[in-house]
PDB file of C-alpha atoms and ligand atoms in Angstrom:
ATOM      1  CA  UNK A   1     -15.289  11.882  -9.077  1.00  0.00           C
ATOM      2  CA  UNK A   2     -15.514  12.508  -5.462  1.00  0.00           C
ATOM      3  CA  UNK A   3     -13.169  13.853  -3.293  1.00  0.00           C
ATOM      4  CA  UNK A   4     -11.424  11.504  -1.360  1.00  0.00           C
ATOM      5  CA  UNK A   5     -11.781  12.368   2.616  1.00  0.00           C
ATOM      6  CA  UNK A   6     -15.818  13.292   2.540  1.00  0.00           C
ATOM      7  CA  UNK A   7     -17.183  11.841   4.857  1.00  0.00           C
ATOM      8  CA  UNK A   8     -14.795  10.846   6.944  1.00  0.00           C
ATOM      9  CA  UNK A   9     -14.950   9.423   9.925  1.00  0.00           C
ATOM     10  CA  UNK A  10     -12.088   8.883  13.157  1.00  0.00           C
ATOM     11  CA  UNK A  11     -12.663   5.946  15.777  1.00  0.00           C
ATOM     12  CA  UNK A  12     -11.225   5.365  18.832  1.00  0.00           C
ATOM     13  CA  UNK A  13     -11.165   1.138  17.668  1.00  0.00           C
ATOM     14  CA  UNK A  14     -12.178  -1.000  15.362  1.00  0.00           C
ATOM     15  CA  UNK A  15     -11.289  -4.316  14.019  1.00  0.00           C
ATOM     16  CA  UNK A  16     -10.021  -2.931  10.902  1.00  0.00           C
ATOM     17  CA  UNK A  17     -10.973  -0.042   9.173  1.00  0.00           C
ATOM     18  CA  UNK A  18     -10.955  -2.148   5.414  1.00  0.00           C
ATOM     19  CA  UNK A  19     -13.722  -4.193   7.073  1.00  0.00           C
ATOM     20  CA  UNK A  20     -15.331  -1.096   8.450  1.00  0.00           C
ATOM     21  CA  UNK A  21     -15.499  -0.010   5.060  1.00  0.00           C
ATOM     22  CA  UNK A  22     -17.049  -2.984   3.624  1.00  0.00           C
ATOM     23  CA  UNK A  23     -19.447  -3.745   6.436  1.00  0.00           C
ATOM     24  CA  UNK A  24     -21.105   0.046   4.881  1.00  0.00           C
ATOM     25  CA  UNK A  25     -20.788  -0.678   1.121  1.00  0.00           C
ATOM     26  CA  UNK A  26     -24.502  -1.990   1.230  1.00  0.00           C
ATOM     27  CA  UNK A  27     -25.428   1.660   3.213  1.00  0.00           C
ATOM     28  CA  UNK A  28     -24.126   2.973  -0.462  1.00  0.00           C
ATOM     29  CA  UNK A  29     -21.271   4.790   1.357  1.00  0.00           C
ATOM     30  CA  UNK A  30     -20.223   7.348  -0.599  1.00  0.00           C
ATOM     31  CA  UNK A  31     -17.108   7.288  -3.404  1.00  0.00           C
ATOM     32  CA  UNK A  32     -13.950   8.961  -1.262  1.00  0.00           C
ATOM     33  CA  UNK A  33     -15.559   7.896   2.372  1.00  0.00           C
ATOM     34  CA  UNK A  34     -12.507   7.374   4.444  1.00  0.00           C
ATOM     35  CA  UNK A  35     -12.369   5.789   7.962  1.00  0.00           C
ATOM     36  CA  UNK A  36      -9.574   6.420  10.401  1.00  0.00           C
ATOM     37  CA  UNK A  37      -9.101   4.575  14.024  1.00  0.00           C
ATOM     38  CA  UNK A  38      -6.973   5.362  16.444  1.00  0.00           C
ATOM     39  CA  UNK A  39      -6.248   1.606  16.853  1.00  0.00           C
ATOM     40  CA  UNK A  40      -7.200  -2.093  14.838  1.00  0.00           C
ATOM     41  CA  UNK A  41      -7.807  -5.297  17.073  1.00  0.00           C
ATOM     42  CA  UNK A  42      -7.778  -6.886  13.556  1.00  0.00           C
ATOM     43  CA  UNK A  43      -5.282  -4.752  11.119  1.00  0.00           C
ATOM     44  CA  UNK A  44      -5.024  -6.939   7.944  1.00  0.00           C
ATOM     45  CA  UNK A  45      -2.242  -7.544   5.424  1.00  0.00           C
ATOM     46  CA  UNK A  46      -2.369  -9.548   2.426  1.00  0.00           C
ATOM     47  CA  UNK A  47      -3.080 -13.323   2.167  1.00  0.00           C
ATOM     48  CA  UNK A  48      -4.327 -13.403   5.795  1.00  0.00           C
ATOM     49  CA  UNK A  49      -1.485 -12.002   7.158  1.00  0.00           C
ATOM     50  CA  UNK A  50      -1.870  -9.391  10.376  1.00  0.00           C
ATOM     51  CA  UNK A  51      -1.407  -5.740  10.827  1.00  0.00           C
ATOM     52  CA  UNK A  52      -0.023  -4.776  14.216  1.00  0.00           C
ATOM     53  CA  UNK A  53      -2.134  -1.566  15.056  1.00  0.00           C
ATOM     54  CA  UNK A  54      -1.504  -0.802  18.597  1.00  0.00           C
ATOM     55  CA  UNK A  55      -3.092   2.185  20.069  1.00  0.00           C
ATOM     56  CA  UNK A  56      -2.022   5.690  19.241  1.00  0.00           C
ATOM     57  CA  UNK A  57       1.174   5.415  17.387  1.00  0.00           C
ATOM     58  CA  UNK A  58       0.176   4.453  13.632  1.00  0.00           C
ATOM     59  CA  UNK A  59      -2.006   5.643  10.848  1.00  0.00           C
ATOM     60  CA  UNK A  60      -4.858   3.127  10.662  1.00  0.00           C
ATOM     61  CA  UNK A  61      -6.933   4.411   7.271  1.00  0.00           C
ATOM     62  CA  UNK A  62      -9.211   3.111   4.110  1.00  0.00           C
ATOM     63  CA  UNK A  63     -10.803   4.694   1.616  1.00  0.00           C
ATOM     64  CA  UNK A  64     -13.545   3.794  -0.469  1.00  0.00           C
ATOM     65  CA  UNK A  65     -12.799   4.249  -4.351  1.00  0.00           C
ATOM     66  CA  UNK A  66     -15.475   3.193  -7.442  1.00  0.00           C
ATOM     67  CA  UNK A  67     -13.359   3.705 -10.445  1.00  0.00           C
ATOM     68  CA  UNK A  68     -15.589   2.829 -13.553  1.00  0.00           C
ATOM     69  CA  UNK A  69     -12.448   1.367 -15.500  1.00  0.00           C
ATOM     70  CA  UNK A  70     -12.090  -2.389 -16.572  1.00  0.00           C
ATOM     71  CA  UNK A  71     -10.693  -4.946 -13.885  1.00  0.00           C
ATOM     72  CA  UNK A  72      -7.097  -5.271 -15.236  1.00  0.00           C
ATOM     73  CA  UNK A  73      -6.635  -1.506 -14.550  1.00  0.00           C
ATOM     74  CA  UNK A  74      -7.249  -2.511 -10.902  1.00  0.00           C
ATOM     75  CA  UNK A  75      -4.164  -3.363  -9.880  1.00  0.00           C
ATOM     76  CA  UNK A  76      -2.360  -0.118 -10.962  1.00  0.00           C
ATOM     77  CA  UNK A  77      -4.450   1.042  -7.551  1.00  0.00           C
ATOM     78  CA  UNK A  78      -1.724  -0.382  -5.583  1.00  0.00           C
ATOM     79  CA  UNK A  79       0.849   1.347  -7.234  1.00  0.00           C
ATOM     80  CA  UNK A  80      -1.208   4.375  -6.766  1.00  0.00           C
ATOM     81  CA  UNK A  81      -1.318   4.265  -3.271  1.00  0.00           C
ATOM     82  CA  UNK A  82       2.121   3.335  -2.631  1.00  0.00           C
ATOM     83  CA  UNK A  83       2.822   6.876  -4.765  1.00  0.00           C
ATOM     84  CA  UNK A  84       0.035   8.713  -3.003  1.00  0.00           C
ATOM     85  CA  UNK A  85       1.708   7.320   0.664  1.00  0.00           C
ATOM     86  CA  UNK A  86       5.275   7.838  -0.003  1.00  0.00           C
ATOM     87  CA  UNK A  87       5.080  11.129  -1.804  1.00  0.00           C
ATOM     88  CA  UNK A  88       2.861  12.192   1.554  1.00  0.00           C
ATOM     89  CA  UNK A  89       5.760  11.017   4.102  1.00  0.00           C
ATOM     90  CA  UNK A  90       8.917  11.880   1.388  1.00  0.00           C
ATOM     91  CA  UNK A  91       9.701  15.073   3.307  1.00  0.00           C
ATOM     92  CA  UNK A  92       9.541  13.301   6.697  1.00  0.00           C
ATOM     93  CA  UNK A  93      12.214  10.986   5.287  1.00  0.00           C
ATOM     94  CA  UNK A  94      13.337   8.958   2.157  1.00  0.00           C
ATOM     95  CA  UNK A  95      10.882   6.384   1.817  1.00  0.00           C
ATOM     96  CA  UNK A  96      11.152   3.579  -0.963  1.00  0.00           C
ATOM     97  CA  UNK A  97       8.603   1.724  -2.554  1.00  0.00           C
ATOM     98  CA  UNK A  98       8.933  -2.181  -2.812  1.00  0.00           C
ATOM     99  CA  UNK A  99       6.700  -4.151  -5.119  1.00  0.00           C
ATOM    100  CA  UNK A 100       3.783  -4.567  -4.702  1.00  0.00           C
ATOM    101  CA  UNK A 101       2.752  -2.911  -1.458  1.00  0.00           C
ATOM    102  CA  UNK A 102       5.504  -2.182   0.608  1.00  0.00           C
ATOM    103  CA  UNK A 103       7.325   1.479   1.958  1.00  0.00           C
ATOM    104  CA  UNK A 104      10.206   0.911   3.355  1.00  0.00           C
ATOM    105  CA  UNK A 105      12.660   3.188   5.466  1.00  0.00           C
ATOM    106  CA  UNK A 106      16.156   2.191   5.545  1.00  0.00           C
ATOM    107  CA  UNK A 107      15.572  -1.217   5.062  1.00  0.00           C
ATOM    108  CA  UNK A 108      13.036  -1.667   6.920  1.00  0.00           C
ATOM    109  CA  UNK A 109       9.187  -2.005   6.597  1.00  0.00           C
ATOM    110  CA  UNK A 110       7.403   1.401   7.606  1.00  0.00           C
ATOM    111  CA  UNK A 111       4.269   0.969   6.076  1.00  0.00           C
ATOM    112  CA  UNK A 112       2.155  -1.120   3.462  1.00  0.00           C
ATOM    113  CA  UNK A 113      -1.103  -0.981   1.651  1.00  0.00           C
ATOM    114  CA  UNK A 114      -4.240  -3.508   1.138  1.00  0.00           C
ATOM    115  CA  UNK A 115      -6.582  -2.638  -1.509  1.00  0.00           C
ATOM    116  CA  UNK A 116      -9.399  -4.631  -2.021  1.00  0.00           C
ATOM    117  CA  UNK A 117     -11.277  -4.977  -4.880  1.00  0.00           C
ATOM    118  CA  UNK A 118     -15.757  -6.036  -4.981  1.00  0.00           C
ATOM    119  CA  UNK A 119     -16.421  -6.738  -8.271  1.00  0.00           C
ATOM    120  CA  UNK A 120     -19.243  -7.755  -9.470  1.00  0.00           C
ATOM    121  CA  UNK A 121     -20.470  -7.586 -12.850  1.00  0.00           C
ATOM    122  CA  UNK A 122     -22.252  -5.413 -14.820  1.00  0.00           C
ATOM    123  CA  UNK A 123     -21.694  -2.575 -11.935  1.00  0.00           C
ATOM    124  CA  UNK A 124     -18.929  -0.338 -10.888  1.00  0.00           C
ATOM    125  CA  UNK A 125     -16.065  -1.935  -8.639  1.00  0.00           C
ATOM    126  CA  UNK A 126     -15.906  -1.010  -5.401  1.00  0.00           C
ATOM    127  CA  UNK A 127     -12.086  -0.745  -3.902  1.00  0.00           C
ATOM    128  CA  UNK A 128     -10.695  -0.064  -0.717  1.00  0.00           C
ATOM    129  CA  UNK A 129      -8.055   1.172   0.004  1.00  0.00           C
ATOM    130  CA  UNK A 130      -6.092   0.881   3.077  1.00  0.00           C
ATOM    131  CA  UNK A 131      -3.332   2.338   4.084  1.00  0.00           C
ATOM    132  CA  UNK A 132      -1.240   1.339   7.590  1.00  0.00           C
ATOM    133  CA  UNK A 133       1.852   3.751   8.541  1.00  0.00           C
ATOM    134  CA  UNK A 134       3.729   3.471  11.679  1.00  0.00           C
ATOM    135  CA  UNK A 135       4.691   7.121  13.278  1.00  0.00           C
ATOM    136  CA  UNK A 136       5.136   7.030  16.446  1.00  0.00           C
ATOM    137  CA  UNK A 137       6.225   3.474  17.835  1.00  0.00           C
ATOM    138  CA  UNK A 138       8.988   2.961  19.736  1.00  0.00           C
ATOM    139  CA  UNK A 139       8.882  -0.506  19.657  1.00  0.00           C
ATOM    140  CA  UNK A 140       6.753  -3.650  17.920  1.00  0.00           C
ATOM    141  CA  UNK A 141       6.359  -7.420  19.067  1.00  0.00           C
ATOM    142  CA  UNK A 142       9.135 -10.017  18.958  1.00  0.00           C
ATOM    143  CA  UNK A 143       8.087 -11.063  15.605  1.00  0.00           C
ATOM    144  CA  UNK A 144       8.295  -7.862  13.454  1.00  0.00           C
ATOM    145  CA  UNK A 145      10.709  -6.377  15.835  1.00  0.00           C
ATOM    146  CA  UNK A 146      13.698  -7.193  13.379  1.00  0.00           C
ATOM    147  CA  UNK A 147      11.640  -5.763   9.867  1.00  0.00           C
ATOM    148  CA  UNK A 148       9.269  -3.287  11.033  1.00  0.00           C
ATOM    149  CA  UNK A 149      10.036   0.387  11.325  1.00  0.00           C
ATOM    150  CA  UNK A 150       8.551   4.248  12.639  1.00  0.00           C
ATOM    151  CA  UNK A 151       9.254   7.277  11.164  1.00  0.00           C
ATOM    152  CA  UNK A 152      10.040   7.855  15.112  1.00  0.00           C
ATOM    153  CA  UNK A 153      12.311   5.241  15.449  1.00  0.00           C
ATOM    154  CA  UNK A 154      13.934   6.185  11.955  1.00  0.00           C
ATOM    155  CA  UNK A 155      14.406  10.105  12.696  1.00  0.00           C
ATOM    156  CA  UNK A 156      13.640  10.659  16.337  1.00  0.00           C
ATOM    157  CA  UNK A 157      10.898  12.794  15.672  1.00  0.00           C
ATOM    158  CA  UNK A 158       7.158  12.798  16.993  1.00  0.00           C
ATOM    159  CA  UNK A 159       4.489  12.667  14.267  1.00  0.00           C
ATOM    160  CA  UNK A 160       1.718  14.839  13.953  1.00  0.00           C
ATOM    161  CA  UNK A 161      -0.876  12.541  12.486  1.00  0.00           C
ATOM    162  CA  UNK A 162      -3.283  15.278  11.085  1.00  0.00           C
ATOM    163  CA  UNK A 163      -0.979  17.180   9.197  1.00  0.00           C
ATOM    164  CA  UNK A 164       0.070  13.668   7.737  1.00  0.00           C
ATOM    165  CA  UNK A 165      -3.253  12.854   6.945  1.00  0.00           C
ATOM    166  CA  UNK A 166      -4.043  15.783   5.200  1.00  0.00           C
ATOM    167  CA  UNK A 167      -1.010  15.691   2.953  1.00  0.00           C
ATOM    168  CA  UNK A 168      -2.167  11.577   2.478  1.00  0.00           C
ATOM    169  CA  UNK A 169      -5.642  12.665   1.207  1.00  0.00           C
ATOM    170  CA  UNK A 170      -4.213  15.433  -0.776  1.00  0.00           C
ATOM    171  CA  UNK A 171      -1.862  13.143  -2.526  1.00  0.00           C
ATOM    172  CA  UNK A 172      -4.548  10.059  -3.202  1.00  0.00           C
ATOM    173  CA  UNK A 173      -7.099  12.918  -4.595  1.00  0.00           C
ATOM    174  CA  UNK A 174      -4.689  14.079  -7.109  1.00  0.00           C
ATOM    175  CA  UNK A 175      -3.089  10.553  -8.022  1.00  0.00           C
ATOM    176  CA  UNK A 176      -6.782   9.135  -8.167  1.00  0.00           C
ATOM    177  CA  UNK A 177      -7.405  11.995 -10.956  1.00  0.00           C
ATOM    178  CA  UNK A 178      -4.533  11.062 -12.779  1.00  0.00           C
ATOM    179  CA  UNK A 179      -5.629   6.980 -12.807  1.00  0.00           C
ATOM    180  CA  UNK A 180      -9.391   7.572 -13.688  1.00  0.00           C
ATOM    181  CA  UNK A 181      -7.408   9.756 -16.585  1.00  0.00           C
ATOM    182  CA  UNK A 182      -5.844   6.691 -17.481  1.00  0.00           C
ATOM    183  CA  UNK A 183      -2.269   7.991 -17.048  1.00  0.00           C
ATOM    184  CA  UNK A 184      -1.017   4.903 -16.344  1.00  0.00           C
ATOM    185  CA  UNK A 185       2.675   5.394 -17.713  1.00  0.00           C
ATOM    186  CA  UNK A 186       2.975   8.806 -14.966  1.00  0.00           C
ATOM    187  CA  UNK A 187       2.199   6.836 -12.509  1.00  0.00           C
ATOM    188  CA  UNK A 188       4.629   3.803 -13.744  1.00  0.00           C
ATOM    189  CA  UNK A 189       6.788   6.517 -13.986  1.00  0.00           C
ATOM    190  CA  UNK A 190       6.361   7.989 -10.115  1.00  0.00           C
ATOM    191  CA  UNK A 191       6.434   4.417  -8.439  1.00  0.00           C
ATOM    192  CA  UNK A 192       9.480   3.598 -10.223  1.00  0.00           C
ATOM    193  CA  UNK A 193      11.357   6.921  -9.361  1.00  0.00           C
ATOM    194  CA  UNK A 194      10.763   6.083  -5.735  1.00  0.00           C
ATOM    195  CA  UNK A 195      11.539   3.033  -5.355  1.00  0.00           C
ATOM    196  CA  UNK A 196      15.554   1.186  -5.439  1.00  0.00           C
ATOM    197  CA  UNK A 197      14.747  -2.078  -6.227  1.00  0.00           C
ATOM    198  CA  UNK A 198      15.907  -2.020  -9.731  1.00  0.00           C
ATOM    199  CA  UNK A 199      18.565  -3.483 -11.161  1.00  0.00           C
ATOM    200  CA  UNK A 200      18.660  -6.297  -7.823  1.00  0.00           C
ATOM    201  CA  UNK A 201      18.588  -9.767  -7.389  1.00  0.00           C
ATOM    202  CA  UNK A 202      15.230 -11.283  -5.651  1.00  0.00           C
ATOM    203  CA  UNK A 203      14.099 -14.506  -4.723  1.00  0.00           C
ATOM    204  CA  UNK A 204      10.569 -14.634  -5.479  1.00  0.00           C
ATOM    205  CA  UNK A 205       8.511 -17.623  -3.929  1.00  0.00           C
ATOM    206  CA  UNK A 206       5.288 -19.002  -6.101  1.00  0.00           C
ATOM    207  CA  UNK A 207       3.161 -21.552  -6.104  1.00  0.00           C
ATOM    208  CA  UNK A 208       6.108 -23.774  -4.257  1.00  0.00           C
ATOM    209  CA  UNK A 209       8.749 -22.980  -6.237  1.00  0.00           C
ATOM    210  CA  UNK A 210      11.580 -20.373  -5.957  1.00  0.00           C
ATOM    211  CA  UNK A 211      12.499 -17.877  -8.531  1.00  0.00           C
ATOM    212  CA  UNK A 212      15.750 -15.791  -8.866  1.00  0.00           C
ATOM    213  CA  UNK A 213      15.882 -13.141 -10.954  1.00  0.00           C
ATOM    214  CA  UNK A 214      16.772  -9.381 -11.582  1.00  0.00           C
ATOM    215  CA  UNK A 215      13.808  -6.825 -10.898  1.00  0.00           C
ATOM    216  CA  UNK A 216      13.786  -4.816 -14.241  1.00  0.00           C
ATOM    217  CA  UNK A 217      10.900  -2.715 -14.803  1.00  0.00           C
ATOM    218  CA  UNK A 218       6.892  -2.495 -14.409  1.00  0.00           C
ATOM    219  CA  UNK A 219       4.805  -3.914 -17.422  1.00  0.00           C
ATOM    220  CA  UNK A 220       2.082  -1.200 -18.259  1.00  0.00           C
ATOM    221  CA  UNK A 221      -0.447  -3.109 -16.158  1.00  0.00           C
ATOM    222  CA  UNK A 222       2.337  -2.826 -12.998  1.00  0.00           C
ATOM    223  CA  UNK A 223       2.987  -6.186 -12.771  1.00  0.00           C
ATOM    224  CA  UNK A 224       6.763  -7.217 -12.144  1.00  0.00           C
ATOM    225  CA  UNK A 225       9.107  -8.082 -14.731  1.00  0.00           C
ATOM    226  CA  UNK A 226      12.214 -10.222 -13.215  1.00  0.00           C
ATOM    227  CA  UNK A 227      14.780 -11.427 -15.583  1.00  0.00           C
ATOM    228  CA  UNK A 228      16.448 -14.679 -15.004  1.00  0.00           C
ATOM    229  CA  UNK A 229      19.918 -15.459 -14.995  1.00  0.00           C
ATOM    230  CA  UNK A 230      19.242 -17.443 -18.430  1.00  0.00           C
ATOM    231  CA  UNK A 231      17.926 -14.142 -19.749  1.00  0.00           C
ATOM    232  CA  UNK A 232      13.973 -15.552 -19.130  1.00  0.00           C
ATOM    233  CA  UNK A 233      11.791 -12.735 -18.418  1.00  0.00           C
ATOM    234  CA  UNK A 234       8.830 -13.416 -15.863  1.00  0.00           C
ATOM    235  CA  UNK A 235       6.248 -11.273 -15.133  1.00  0.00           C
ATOM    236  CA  UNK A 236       4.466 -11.668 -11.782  1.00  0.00           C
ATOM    237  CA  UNK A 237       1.227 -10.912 -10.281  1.00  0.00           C
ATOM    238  CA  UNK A 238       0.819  -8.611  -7.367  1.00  0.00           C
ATOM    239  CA  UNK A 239      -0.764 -11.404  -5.129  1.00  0.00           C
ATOM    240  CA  UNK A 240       2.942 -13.331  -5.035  1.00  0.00           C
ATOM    241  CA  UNK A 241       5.412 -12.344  -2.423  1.00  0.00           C
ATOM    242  CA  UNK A 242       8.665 -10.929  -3.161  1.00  0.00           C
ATOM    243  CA  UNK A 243      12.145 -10.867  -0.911  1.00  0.00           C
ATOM    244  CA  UNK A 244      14.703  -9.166  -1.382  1.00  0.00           C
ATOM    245  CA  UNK A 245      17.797 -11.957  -0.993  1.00  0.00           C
ATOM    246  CA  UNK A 246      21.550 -10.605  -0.689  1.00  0.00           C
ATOM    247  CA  UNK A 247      21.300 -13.160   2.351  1.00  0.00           C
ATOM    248  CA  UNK A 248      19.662 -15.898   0.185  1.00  0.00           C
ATOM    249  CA  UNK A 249      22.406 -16.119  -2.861  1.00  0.00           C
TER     250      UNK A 249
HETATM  251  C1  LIG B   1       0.500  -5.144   4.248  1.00  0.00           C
HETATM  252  O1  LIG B   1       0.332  -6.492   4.145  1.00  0.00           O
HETATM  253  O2  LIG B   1       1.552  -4.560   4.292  1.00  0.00           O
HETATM  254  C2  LIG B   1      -0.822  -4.359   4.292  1.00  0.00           C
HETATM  255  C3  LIG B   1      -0.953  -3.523   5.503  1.00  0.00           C
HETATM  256  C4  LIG B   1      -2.217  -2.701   5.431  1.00  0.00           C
HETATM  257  C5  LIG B   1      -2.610  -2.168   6.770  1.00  0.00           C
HETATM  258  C6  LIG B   1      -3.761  -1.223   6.672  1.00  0.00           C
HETATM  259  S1  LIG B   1      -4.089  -0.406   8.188  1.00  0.00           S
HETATM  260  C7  LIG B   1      -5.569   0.217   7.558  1.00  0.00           C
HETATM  261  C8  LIG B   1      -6.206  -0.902   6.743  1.00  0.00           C
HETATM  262  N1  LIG B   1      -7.018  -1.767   7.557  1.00  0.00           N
HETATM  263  C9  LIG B   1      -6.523  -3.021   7.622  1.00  0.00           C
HETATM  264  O3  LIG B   1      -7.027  -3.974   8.273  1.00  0.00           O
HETATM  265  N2  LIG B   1      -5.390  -3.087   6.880  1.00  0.00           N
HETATM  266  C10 LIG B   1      -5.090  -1.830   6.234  1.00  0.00           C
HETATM  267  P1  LIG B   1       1.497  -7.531   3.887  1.00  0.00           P
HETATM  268  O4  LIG B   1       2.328  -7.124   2.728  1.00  0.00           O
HETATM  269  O5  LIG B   1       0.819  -8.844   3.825  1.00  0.00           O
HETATM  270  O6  LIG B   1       2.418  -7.432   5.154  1.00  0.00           O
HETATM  271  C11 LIG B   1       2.024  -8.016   6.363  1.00  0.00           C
HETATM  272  C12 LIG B   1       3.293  -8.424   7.105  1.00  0.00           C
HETATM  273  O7  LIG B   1       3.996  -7.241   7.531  1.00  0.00           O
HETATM  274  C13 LIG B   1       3.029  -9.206   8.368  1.00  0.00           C
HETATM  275  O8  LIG B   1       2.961 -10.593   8.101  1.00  0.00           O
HETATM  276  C14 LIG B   1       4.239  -8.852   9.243  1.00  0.00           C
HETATM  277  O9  LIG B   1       5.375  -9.628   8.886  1.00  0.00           O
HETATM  278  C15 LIG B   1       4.542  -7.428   8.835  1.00  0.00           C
HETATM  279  N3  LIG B   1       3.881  -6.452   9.720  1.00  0.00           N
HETATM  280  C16 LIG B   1       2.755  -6.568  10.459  1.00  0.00           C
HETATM  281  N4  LIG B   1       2.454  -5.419  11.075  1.00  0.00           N
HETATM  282  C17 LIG B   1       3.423  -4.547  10.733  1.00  0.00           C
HETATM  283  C18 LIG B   1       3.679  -3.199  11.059  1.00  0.00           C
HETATM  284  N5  LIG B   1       2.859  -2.475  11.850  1.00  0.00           N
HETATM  285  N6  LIG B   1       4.775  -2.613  10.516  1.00  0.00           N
HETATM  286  C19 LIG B   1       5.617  -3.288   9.718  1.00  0.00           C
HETATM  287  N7  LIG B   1       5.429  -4.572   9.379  1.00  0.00           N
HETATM  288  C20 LIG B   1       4.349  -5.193   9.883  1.00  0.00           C
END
């Protein structure tokens, strides 16, 4: 395995520093190649959505990953991630993970993950990982203004990127160990401690349809389990979207 943060490269701007990554798979970038930039004109989320990645304030990174493990391990990488993020910004303040990609700080979104997954078969996967963080906003757009979150906003405190980054690739080196190992049920085990959505009520929305439910536990693959009402248990997919409801009931 290689370690995660050689080469790695910082940029001033880019569209978006997944697509960075891809646009120099066919290069054969190396395994743990990460790319930094101090700003995205494109930051993605999932399912098309947008990243807002203004200039300065936020951690804008990816990291290349070729685990040779089977496809349905795959999605245990954004579990990883979340752990590898929040454990890196826990002393900062108490993060919480929310299924399947979110951090949140009091509520509030702080930062989120997109991992990306080339498969093609008979040859390793490539994933990348990215990883957005807001530090040092003060403020975000009209339409995020209400869910998004810094960890300046949250604690009043000015950020020191580096030393974040540092403790970031620390964390995804030693977590990435641990998942090539196979250790799936440790890192079950780390994503639930940090996160305090057990044991609530969600509204989940698929394929049209809304489902209500109680968030009980990760399956070993760390897909969802919700429990209906009726006592129904559903297990969901990382690509559906999740809300937490009190205001929906
Ligand atoms: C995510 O998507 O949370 C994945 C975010 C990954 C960003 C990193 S930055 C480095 C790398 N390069 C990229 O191009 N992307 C990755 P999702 O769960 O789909 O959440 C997206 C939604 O979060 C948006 O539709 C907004 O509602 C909200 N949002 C957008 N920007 C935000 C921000 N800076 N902070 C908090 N919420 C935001």
């Amino acid at each position: 395995m290689a370690k995660i943060g050689h080469p790695l490269r910082i940029l001033p701007q880019i569209d978006s520093t997944n697509e960075e990554i891809k646009r120099n798979l066919a290069a054969n970038l190396p395994e743990g190649a990460v790319v930094i930039a101090d700003q995205q004109t494109n930051g993605r989320g999932r399912l098309g959505r947008s990243w807002h990645s203004e200039f300065g304030s936020g951690l804008y990174l990816s990291t290349l990953l070729k685990p040779d493990l089977p496809p349905e391990n795959l999605s245990l990488v954004t579990l990883m991630a979340g752990v590898a993020t929040a454990t890196a910004i826990q002393h900062l303040a108490p993060v919480k993970l929310k299924w399947p990609n979110d951090i949140l700080l009091n509520g509030k979104k702080l930062a989120g993950t997109l991992c990306e997954c080339i498969y093609k078969p008979g040859s390793i996967p490539a994933v990348i990982v990215g990883i957005g963080i807001n530090l040092n906003h003060t403020s975000f757009p009209k339409e995020i203004q209400g869910i998004a979150t810094s960890l300046k906003l949250e604690t009043g405190k000015t950020i020191n990127r580096s030393e974040l980054v540092l403790n970031l690739l620390q964390n995804l080196n030693s977590e990435y160990i641990e998942f090539l190992q196979r250790k799936n049920k440790n890192l079950i085990r780390k994503w639930t401690e940090q996160s305090n959505m057990f044991g609530k009520t969600m509204t989940v929305h698929q394929k049209g349809k809304t489902l209500l439910g109680t968030a009980v536990g990760l399956n070993p693959q760390g897909k969802l389990i919700l429990q209906t009402p009726e006592g129904k248990k559903h297990v969901l997919d990382s690509g559906e979207l999740i809300e937490a409801t009190s205001k929906n009931l």
